Amino acid sequence: MAGCTDWKPAQAMVTSIDRTCMIVERKAAGSVTDRMGKERVVADQRTYEGRCDEVDGWAEEKAKRSMTIDGKAAIHLSYTGVDGKSHTATVNVTGQDPEFYDVSTGSTVDIRFDPENPERVSFS
């Protein structure tokens, strides 16, 4: 990140996560012949949406990552700044970020924060 040279490292506690998922499951369902006589594979697709912990297959998919997952998560953190005070911050991630899958409430994560604006954090 540009302009982050003065950011400080810290360990933060994940206090909560607001995570929503859309899991798309695709399976080959067979083939069809189009008007030009070419055969193509047809996919059977099911979509599961909602809070990740309520979506069927989330626990298994979190481990395997074999289906397409689109989602967003607001990861709420608490950490101690260089001023010795407790601060809170939120980091937003998507299904393309490893933290979307790997971080859980109560876990400790490495972050970097802006001492001039303690709400600005990023994962290390």
C-alpha positions as MATLAB code, in Angstrom:
seq = 'MAGCTDWKPAQAMVTSIDRTCMIVERKAAGSVTDRMGKERVVADQRTYEGRCDEVDGWAEEKAKRSMTIDGKAAIHLSYTGVDGKSHTATVNVTGQDPEFYDVSTGSTVDIRFDPENPERVSFS';
ca = [
       0.000    0.000    0.000;
       1.363    3.352   -0.981;
       1.900    5.788    1.874;
       1.876    3.064    4.521;
       5.536    3.252    5.490;
       4.705    4.635    8.944;
       2.060    2.034    9.693;
       2.759   -0.027   12.820;
       2.401   -3.783   13.309;
       0.110   -5.177   16.001;
      -1.852   -8.245   16.942;
      -5.609   -7.886   16.938;
      -8.442   -9.991   18.309;
     -11.301  -10.768   15.923;
     -14.372   -9.682   17.891;
     -16.998  -10.580   15.275;
     -17.464  -11.257   11.576;
     -20.398  -10.289    9.380;
     -19.966  -12.766    6.522;
     -22.351  -13.391    3.624;
     -21.881  -16.040    0.947;
     -23.142  -17.055   -2.416;
     -21.916  -20.553   -3.213;
     -22.430  -21.716   -6.791;
     -22.309  -25.470   -7.331;
     -21.930  -26.572  -10.948;
     -22.026  -30.156  -12.163;
     -21.993  -31.520  -15.677;
     -25.535  -32.676  -16.389;
     -25.046  -34.102  -19.857;
     -24.674  -32.822  -23.364;
     -26.880  -31.381  -26.093;
     -26.428  -30.933  -29.806;
     -26.931  -27.402  -31.080;
     -28.458  -26.390  -34.431;
     -25.059  -26.559  -36.112;
     -24.599  -30.165  -35.025;
     -21.983  -29.390  -32.374;
     -22.236  -31.129  -29.045;
     -21.776  -29.071  -25.889;
     -21.819  -29.860  -22.180;
     -24.741  -28.581  -20.161;
     -24.173  -27.722  -16.506;
     -26.595  -28.210  -13.668;
     -26.184  -25.272  -11.280;
     -27.421  -24.678   -7.741;
     -26.861  -21.492   -5.773;
     -26.865  -21.111   -1.983;
     -27.036  -17.611   -0.497;
     -27.111  -16.054    2.967;
     -24.998  -15.785    6.079;
     -22.149  -18.210    5.491;
     -22.709  -20.184    8.683;
     -26.341  -20.759    7.614;
     -25.617  -21.745    3.994;
     -25.764  -25.476    3.219;
     -22.297  -26.763    2.440;
     -20.345  -23.803    3.887;
     -18.279  -25.832    6.366;
     -17.294  -28.374    3.717;
     -16.674  -25.736    1.060;
     -14.577  -23.642    3.455;
     -12.212  -26.617    3.712;
     -12.252  -27.848    0.086;
     -12.825  -24.634   -1.897;
     -13.962  -26.646   -4.901;
     -17.010  -24.554   -5.790;
     -17.294  -20.946   -6.814;
     -17.796  -18.734   -3.764;
     -18.648  -15.089   -3.932;
     -19.028  -13.283   -0.678;
     -18.204  -10.368    1.536;
     -17.103  -10.138    5.130;
     -16.670   -7.267    7.538;
     -14.107   -8.453   10.082;
     -14.320   -6.456   13.314;
     -11.071   -6.164   15.279;
      -9.856   -4.927   18.648;
      -6.192   -4.089   19.261;
      -3.880   -1.974   21.397;
      -2.256    0.974   19.629;
       1.122    2.607   20.212;
      -0.659    4.995   22.593;
      -1.477    2.008   24.864;
      -5.209    2.495   24.310;
      -7.635   -0.090   22.980;
      -8.876    0.578   19.443;
     -11.444   -1.028   17.170;
     -11.441   -1.290   13.407;
     -13.153   -3.137   10.591;
     -11.467   -4.764    7.611;
     -13.630   -5.626    4.598;
     -12.655   -8.685    2.548;
     -14.188  -10.698   -0.297;
     -14.305  -14.370   -1.277;
     -11.024  -13.855   -3.150;
      -9.146  -13.032    0.087;
      -7.728  -15.885    2.215;
      -8.929  -14.110    5.383;
     -12.517  -14.656    4.192;
     -12.036  -18.374    4.933;
      -9.244  -18.512    7.501;
     -10.257  -15.938   10.129;
     -12.760  -16.791   12.845;
     -14.247  -14.942   15.799;
     -11.896  -15.034   18.781;
      -8.775  -15.634   16.710;
      -5.693  -13.428   16.817;
      -4.444  -11.901   13.561;
      -1.433   -9.836   12.547;
      -2.348   -6.364   11.331;
      -0.748   -3.053   10.435;
      -2.405    0.185   11.503;
      -2.044    3.882   10.821;
      -1.036    5.535   14.132;
      -2.566    8.819   12.958;
      -5.909    7.121   12.202;
      -6.186    3.922   14.295;
      -9.347    2.827   12.444;
      -7.300    2.327    9.262;
      -5.893   -1.205    9.387;
      -4.889   -3.945    6.998;
      -3.856   -7.537    7.412;
      -0.084   -8.044    7.460;
];
